[in-house]
Each structure stands twice: as structure tokens, then as C-alpha cells.
Amino acid sequence: MSEMAHLESLIDRIYEAGLVPSRWPALLGELSATVGGNGGFLFGVRDGYTSAVNSVEYDQLMPVFLGEGWSERDPNLPRAIALNHAGFVTDFDLLSEEEIATNDVYCNFYRKHGLGYRAGTIIPMPSGDSIAIVVPRHQDHGPVPREVVTLLDGLRPHLARASLAANRLGFERARAQADALQVLGLPGAVLRGRGRVFAANGLFEALVPSLFQDRIERVTMTDVTADAMLAEALGPKSLADGRTVKSIPVAATATRVPMVLHVIPVRGDARDIFTQATALLVVTPVDRAVVPTSEVLQGLFDLTPAEARVARGIGQAETVEALADATGVNRETVRSQLKAVLSKTGLSRQQELVSLLAGKAFRGS
């Protein structure tokens, strides 16, 4: 195959990756091979590296780079952002020879793993984030030649269009996910980053700004108690636990029924690097006429079976004494279980739990 035919075939695969994001690892490997490199990387960028896709050569190395602090100390990204060059750049476009020779990341990570030199580019996304594509080269082969940079610059417009297409498709998938909740009658939104709204359905938008407000840092709630719980649920530790679903009670008002807000972390294949979705918000109104079953309460608030029974009993206005007699345990055990229920639901008083579960508005009672 001639060099021109090979490049045309590579461009075809670039656009395939734009429509099928799972093709990016193989594309990065082929892109690197074309310019004499050894594998490649695609990073999501927002105040530093946030996530990555890599060719198969670096499946074991990428978690080390992102998870052990090397990415935070890498001098290339802030220099490249400051340079703001609409093309590929090399190490020597960003750093001096002395910096490359003495920098900790270069000395103790890049060279250790055969990534001594690289060429890379930053592609802005409409969402305000960026995509960084990096093609490393073993230090034994020397710095990336200028003719390789020229070749990569010829491919950059295709890489940019493919990245933009992937970003747009990711948004459409997120919007479809939110719209699917609307069909079920549920307000829903897809969040990205630290909790900013990326896509939302009409039912969720109808709750803005009365209940939700889309701030620069994250989505917030006008219900102060619920907002504090939402901030905790959107924290790095909570979102890192893909098994955790946080359920947050939302007090009723004169114009709004009580609700439960579910914060569902986005994990695995559902978290596309181009959208960087981190969580799904789902709002479930509480039926004023029905106290949820013990099984539903257990699922909503991560209660134990015993705690769920106590919560349901309190919602039906049963006393601690009656619950103790009905379950065959002493009153202190029931009080302890009730205390755990209040803690898990973010409430402070028994009457607030009654109000939530019985569908009565909180009136400062």
C-alpha cells in the first residue's frame, strides 16, 4: 500500500472512531505506528487530565499515570494550554532541554516506561472542555522530527472533526437517556464533571430555578438540607463508588409535593470520554396517598430490613412502643434503628420522617 493510500485509509478510520468511540484505542495505536511512535493516548482535559483512552500497549500504565499523581505534575499540559497552538507540538516547543533532562515526570516516569519524547495537540470542545491527543516516542529514537509534526498537522483537522462528532453523539445519547426518563414521568438530568448539568429533560427543566439551579461549579438546590446531601453525593469519593446510589429526601412546599432525588454514578462503558458524564439525577415524586413499602424504603435510602420496617411504621404514625411490641424487640433497639434511619435520610426529627413518608408538606413542624 502506498503512503498516500495508507493515509487515506487512516483518515477513514479516524472518522469511524468519531461515530464509534470504541475504535479510538486501535486508532491511537495505528496513528502512532504511522509516525514511528509506540502507542497513543487521548485525554479528557478540564483543569488537568480528567480521563483517558489509550492504545492497548498502555492498559496497565494509564491507571498509574492518572492515579499516582504523575498526571498532576506533568508540565506539558499547562504549557500547551498557555501556548494555545492550533496544531501538534513537541516537548521542545514547551520545555527547555534542561527542564526535559531534570524534570521529575520525565526522569522517573516517561523515560522509565519508554515515553521519553512525544508530540501532542489540544482540541477544544463546544462543552468548554478539551481533548488532548498524545503520540509518545521511545527516547532511544530521539525527539519527534519536524516532518512527523507536519504529517500529524495534516491529520489534525480530521481528528478534530471526529472528536467533535463523538462529543455531539455523546450529548445526543445523554439527552436520549434523560428523555427516556421523561417517558416514565420522571424529571432527569445527566451531570458531568463535578456536577454540572450536561443534558436534562423537560420535566427537570421545569424544576429550574424553583428547586434546581445550574451553577458554574455544580447543580445546586434551593432546599438547603437537600443541597448539602447533594454536594456530598457528588463528591469525588461518593462518585468513585460506582455501586452507590444516593437517595436524597426533598421537603415539600406549598406548591411542590415531597420528592426523592436519586444520584446514580455513571460508570463503565456508559461514561464516554467525550461527554465525561459522571452522574444521572432522577427525581421521584412521593405519592401523598401511599406510604412506600419497606422494600421500597430499603432501596431508596440504603436501609437495613429492620430500619426499613421502622421507617415504614413511623410513616404510618406508629409509636416507638407499638413498633417494639410488633417486632419483639425492646424500645431502645427501635430508637437506635430510628436514629439510623434519620441519619441515612438526612433528617433530624421523627416528624420530618412522618412528613416525607406520609406525603405531608413540611411546615416547619
Coordinates of C-alpha atoms in Angstrom, one line a residue:
M1 CA 0.0 0.0 0.0
S2 CA 1.4 3.4 -1.0
E3 CA 1.9 6.1 1.7
M4 CA -0.9 8.2 0.3
A5 CA -3.3 5.2 0.2
H6 CA -2.3 4.3 3.8
L7 CA -3.0 7.9 4.9
E8 CA -6.4 7.8 3.2
S9 CA -7.2 4.6 5.0
L10 CA -6.1 6.1 8.3
I11 CA -8.4 9.1 7.7
D12 CA -11.3 6.8 7.1
R13 CA -10.7 5.1 10.4
I14 CA -10.4 8.5 12.1
Y15 CA -13.9 9.2 11.0
E16 CA -15.1 5.8 12.0
A17 CA -13.8 6.5 15.6
G18 CA -15.8 9.7 15.5
L19 CA -19.0 7.6 15.1
V20 CA -17.9 4.5 17.1
P21 CA -15.9 5.7 20.2
S22 CA -14.8 2.1 20.9
R23 CA -12.5 2.4 17.9
W24 CA -10.2 5.0 19.4
P25 CA -7.8 2.6 21.1
A26 CA -7.0 0.9 17.9
L27 CA -6.8 4.2 16.0
L28 CA -4.4 5.6 18.5
G29 CA -2.1 2.6 18.0
E30 CA -2.3 3.0 14.2
L31 CA -1.7 6.7 14.4
S32 CA 1.4 6.2 16.5
A33 CA 2.8 3.5 14.2
T34 CA 2.4 5.8 11.2
V35 CA 4.8 8.3 12.8
G36 CA 7.2 5.9 14.4
G37 CA 5.8 6.0 17.9
N38 CA 4.8 3.3 20.3
G39 CA 1.1 3.6 21.1
G40 CA -1.0 6.7 21.8
F41 CA -3.3 8.5 24.3
L42 CA -6.5 10.6 24.2
F43 CA -7.2 12.6 27.3
G44 CA -10.2 14.5 28.5
V45 CA -9.0 17.9 29.8
R46 CA -10.7 20.1 32.3
D47 CA -8.4 21.8 34.9
G48 CA -5.9 19.0 34.2
Y49 CA -6.3 15.5 32.8
T50 CA -9.7 14.1 33.8
S51 CA -9.9 10.7 32.0
A52 CA -8.2 8.9 29.2
V53 CA -8.4 6.4 26.3
N54 CA -5.2 4.6 25.3
S55 CA -3.9 2.1 22.9
V56 CA -3.6 -1.4 24.3
E57 CA 0.1 -1.0 25.0
Y58 CA -0.7 1.2 27.9
D59 CA -3.6 -0.5 29.6
Q60 CA -1.5 -1.2 32.7
L61 CA 0.4 2.1 32.6
M62 CA -2.5 4.6 32.3
P63 CA -4.0 4.0 35.7
V64 CA -0.6 4.6 37.2
F65 CA -0.2 7.9 35.3
L66 CA -3.6 9.2 36.4
G67 CA -3.8 7.6 39.8
E68 CA -0.4 8.1 41.3
G69 CA 0.0 11.9 40.8
W70 CA 2.2 11.9 37.6
S71 CA -0.5 13.5 35.5
E72 CA -0.9 16.3 38.0
R73 CA 2.9 17.0 37.9
D74 CA 3.2 16.7 34.1
P75 CA 4.5 20.1 32.9
N76 CA 3.4 19.6 29.3
L77 CA -0.4 20.2 29.7
P78 CA -0.3 23.7 31.3
R79 CA 2.5 24.8 28.9
A80 CA 0.4 23.6 25.9
I81 CA -2.7 25.3 27.1
A82 CA -0.8 28.5 27.6
L83 CA 0.8 28.2 24.1
N84 CA -2.7 27.8 22.5
H85 CA -1.2 26.4 19.2
A86 CA -3.8 25.0 16.8
G87 CA -1.5 22.1 15.8
F88 CA 0.8 19.4 17.2
V89 CA 3.7 20.5 19.4
T90 CA 6.7 18.6 20.7
D91 CA 8.5 18.5 24.0
F92 CA 11.0 21.2 22.9
D93 CA 8.1 23.5 21.9
L94 CA 7.0 23.5 25.5
L95 CA 10.1 22.9 27.6
S96 CA 13.8 23.7 27.6
E97 CA 16.5 21.0 27.2
E98 CA 17.4 21.5 30.8
E99 CA 13.8 21.1 32.0
I100 CA 13.4 17.9 30.0
A101 CA 16.7 16.5 31.4
T102 CA 15.8 17.2 35.0
N103 CA 12.0 17.2 35.4
D104 CA 10.7 14.5 37.8
V105 CA 8.0 13.2 35.5
Y106 CA 10.4 12.9 32.6
C107 CA 13.1 11.3 34.7
N108 CA 11.1 8.9 36.8
F109 CA 8.0 8.1 34.7
Y110 CA 8.3 8.9 31.0
R111 CA 11.9 7.5 30.5
K112 CA 11.2 4.6 32.8
H113 CA 8.4 3.5 30.6
G114 CA 9.9 4.3 27.2
L115 CA 7.9 7.5 26.7
G116 CA 10.9 9.9 26.6
Y117 CA 9.5 12.1 23.8
R118 CA 6.1 12.9 22.4
A119 CA 4.0 15.0 20.1
G120 CA 0.6 16.2 21.1
T121 CA -2.3 18.6 20.4
I122 CA -5.2 20.1 22.3
I123 CA -8.6 20.2 20.6
P124 CA -11.3 22.4 22.2
M125 CA -14.8 21.0 22.6
P126 CA -18.1 23.0 22.4
S127 CA -18.8 22.0 26.0
G128 CA -15.8 24.1 27.2
D129 CA -13.6 21.1 27.9
S130 CA -10.8 19.9 25.6
I131 CA -9.4 16.7 24.1
A132 CA -5.7 16.1 24.1
I133 CA -4.2 13.6 21.7
V134 CA -0.6 12.5 22.5
V135 CA 1.7 10.3 20.5
P136 CA 4.7 9.1 22.5
R137 CA 8.1 8.0 21.1
H138 CA 10.8 6.0 22.8
Q139 CA 13.7 8.1 24.0
D140 CA 16.2 5.8 22.2
H141 CA 14.6 7.0 18.9
G142 CA 15.3 10.7 19.7
P143 CA 12.9 13.7 19.7
V144 CA 9.9 13.7 17.4
P145 CA 11.1 15.0 14.0
R146 CA 9.6 18.1 12.5
E147 CA 8.4 16.2 9.4
V148 CA 6.4 13.9 11.7
V149 CA 4.8 17.0 13.3
T150 CA 3.9 18.2 9.7
L151 CA 2.3 14.9 9.0
L152 CA 0.3 15.0 12.2
D153 CA -0.8 18.5 11.5
G154 CA -2.2 17.3 8.2
L155 CA -4.3 14.7 10.1
R156 CA -5.3 17.2 12.9
P157 CA -8.4 18.6 11.1
H158 CA -9.8 15.1 10.7
L159 CA -9.0 14.2 14.3
A160 CA -10.8 17.5 15.4
R161 CA -13.9 16.7 13.3
A162 CA -14.0 13.1 14.6
S163 CA -13.7 14.4 18.2
L164 CA -16.4 16.9 17.7
A165 CA -18.7 14.3 16.2
A166 CA -18.0 11.9 19.1
N167 CA -18.8 14.8 21.5
R168 CA -22.0 15.6 19.8
L169 CA -23.1 11.9 19.7
G170 CA -22.3 11.6 23.4
F171 CA -24.6 14.6 24.0
E172 CA -27.4 13.1 22.0
R173 CA -27.0 9.8 24.0
A174 CA -27.1 11.7 27.2
R175 CA -30.2 13.7 26.0
A176 CA -31.9 10.4 24.9
Q177 CA -31.2 9.0 28.4
A178 CA -32.8 12.0 30.1
D179 CA -35.8 11.9 27.6
A180 CA -36.3 8.2 28.3
L181 CA -37.0 9.1 32.0
Q182 CA -39.5 11.7 30.8
V183 CA -41.5 9.0 29.1
L184 CA -41.7 7.4 32.6
G185 CA -42.9 10.7 34.0
L186 CA -39.6 11.3 35.9
P187 CA -37.5 14.5 35.8
G188 CA -34.0 13.6 35.0
A189 CA -30.6 15.1 34.1
V190 CA -27.1 13.9 33.1
L191 CA -24.3 15.6 35.0
R192 CA -20.7 15.9 34.0
G193 CA -17.5 16.9 35.8
R194 CA -18.1 17.9 39.4
G195 CA -21.9 18.1 38.9
R196 CA -22.8 20.5 36.1
V197 CA -25.9 19.7 34.0
F198 CA -24.9 18.3 30.6
A199 CA -28.4 17.3 29.4
A200 CA -31.8 17.4 31.0
N201 CA -35.4 16.6 30.1
G202 CA -38.3 19.0 30.1
L203 CA -39.6 17.8 33.5
F204 CA -36.3 18.5 35.1
E205 CA -36.0 21.9 33.4
A206 CA -39.5 22.7 34.8
L207 CA -37.9 22.5 38.3
V208 CA -35.4 25.1 37.4
P209 CA -34.9 27.6 39.2
S210 CA -37.5 26.8 41.8
L211 CA -35.7 23.6 43.0
F212 CA -32.6 23.2 40.9
Q213 CA -30.1 25.9 39.8
D214 CA -27.4 25.2 37.2
R215 CA -24.4 27.0 38.7
I216 CA -20.9 27.2 37.2
E217 CA -19.4 24.8 39.8
R218 CA -22.3 22.3 40.0
V219 CA -26.1 22.0 40.0
T220 CA -27.4 23.2 43.4
M221 CA -30.8 23.0 45.1
T222 CA -32.9 25.7 46.8
D223 CA -33.6 23.2 49.6
V224 CA -30.6 23.8 51.8
T225 CA -30.7 20.5 53.6
A226 CA -31.1 18.5 50.4
D227 CA -28.3 20.6 48.7
A228 CA -25.9 19.7 51.4
M229 CA -26.6 16.0 50.8
L230 CA -26.3 16.5 47.0
A231 CA -22.9 18.2 47.5
E232 CA -21.7 15.2 49.5
A233 CA -23.2 12.7 46.9
L234 CA -21.3 14.5 44.1
G235 CA -18.0 14.5 45.9
P236 CA -15.1 12.5 44.4
K237 CA -15.3 9.7 47.0
S238 CA -19.0 9.2 46.5
L239 CA -18.9 9.2 42.7
A240 CA -15.8 6.9 42.7
D241 CA -18.0 4.2 44.3
G242 CA -19.9 3.0 41.2
R243 CA -22.1 0.8 43.3
T244 CA -23.5 3.6 45.4
V245 CA -26.9 5.2 44.6
K246 CA -27.5 8.2 46.9
S247 CA -31.2 9.0 47.6
I248 CA -32.0 12.4 49.0
P249 CA -35.3 13.4 50.5
V250 CA -36.6 16.8 49.3
A251 CA -39.1 18.6 51.5
A252 CA -42.5 19.5 50.2
T253 CA -43.6 23.1 49.9
A254 CA -47.0 24.8 49.3
T255 CA -46.6 24.3 45.6
R256 CA -44.5 21.1 45.4
V257 CA -45.0 17.5 46.6
P258 CA -42.3 15.8 48.6
M259 CA -39.7 14.2 46.3
V260 CA -36.7 11.8 46.5
L261 CA -33.7 12.7 44.4
H262 CA -31.5 9.8 43.2
V263 CA -27.9 10.4 42.4
I264 CA -26.6 7.5 40.2
P265 CA -22.9 7.4 39.4
V266 CA -22.1 6.8 35.7
R267 CA -19.6 4.0 35.2
G268 CA -18.0 1.7 32.7
D269 CA -19.0 2.0 29.0
A270 CA -21.7 4.5 29.9
R271 CA -19.1 7.1 30.8
D272 CA -17.8 8.3 27.4
I273 CA -14.6 10.3 27.5
F274 CA -16.1 12.9 25.1
T275 CA -19.1 13.7 27.3
Q276 CA -17.3 12.9 30.6
A277 CA -20.7 12.2 32.3
T278 CA -20.3 11.4 35.9
A279 CA -23.8 11.0 37.3
L280 CA -27.5 10.7 36.5
L281 CA -30.1 12.6 38.5
V282 CA -33.6 11.1 38.8
V283 CA -36.4 12.8 40.7
T284 CA -39.2 10.6 42.1
P285 CA -42.3 12.4 43.5
V286 CA -43.7 10.8 46.6
D287 CA -47.3 9.8 46.3
R288 CA -49.2 11.6 49.1
A289 CA -51.7 8.8 49.3
V290 CA -49.3 5.9 49.8
V291 CA -46.6 5.2 52.4
P292 CA -43.8 3.4 50.5
T293 CA -43.4 -0.3 51.3
S294 CA -40.5 -1.5 53.4
E295 CA -38.8 -2.9 50.3
V296 CA -39.0 0.5 48.5
L297 CA -37.7 2.4 51.5
Q298 CA -34.8 -0.1 51.9
G299 CA -33.8 0.5 48.3
L300 CA -34.3 4.3 48.4
F301 CA -32.2 5.0 51.4
D302 CA -29.9 2.0 51.7
L303 CA -31.6 0.9 54.9
T304 CA -31.3 -2.5 56.6
P305 CA -34.6 -4.5 56.6
A306 CA -35.1 -3.7 60.2
E307 CA -34.6 0.0 59.7
A308 CA -36.9 0.0 56.7
R309 CA -39.7 -1.6 58.8
V310 CA -39.2 1.1 61.4
A311 CA -39.3 3.8 58.8
R312 CA -42.5 2.5 57.3
G313 CA -44.1 2.2 60.7
I314 CA -43.2 5.8 61.6
G315 CA -44.6 6.9 58.2
Q316 CA -47.9 5.2 59.2
A317 CA -47.8 7.2 62.5
E318 CA -47.0 4.2 64.7
T319 CA -45.2 4.9 68.0
V320 CA -41.8 3.5 69.0
E321 CA -43.6 1.4 71.7
A322 CA -46.0 -0.1 69.2
L323 CA -43.2 -1.0 66.8
A324 CA -41.2 -2.6 69.6
D325 CA -44.2 -4.7 70.6
A326 CA -44.9 -5.7 67.0
T327 CA -41.3 -6.7 66.2
G328 CA -40.5 -8.3 69.6
V329 CA -37.5 -6.1 70.4
N330 CA -37.0 -3.6 73.1
R331 CA -37.7 0.1 72.7
E332 CA -34.1 1.2 72.8
T333 CA -33.4 -1.1 69.8
V334 CA -36.2 0.6 67.9
R335 CA -35.0 4.1 68.9
S336 CA -31.5 3.1 67.7
Q337 CA -32.9 1.9 64.4
L338 CA -34.9 5.1 64.0
K339 CA -31.8 7.2 64.7
A340 CA -30.0 5.3 61.9
V341 CA -33.0 6.0 59.6
L342 CA -32.9 9.7 60.3
S343 CA -29.2 9.8 59.6
K344 CA -29.4 7.9 56.3
T345 CA -32.3 10.1 55.1
G346 CA -30.6 13.3 56.1
L347 CA -33.4 14.3 58.5
S348 CA -33.2 15.4 62.1
R349 CA -36.6 14.8 63.6
Q350 CA -39.1 12.0 63.6
Q351 CA -41.9 14.3 62.5
E352 CA -39.9 15.2 59.4
L353 CA -39.7 11.5 58.5
V354 CA -43.5 11.2 59.0
S355 CA -44.0 14.2 56.7
L356 CA -41.8 12.8 54.0
L357 CA -43.3 9.3 54.0
A358 CA -46.9 10.3 54.6
G359 CA -46.7 12.9 51.8
K360 CA -47.4 15.9 54.1
A361 CA -45.7 19.2 53.4
F362 CA -43.0 20.3 55.8
R363 CA -44.5 23.4 57.5
G364 CA -41.7 24.0 60.0
S365 CA -43.2 21.3 62.2

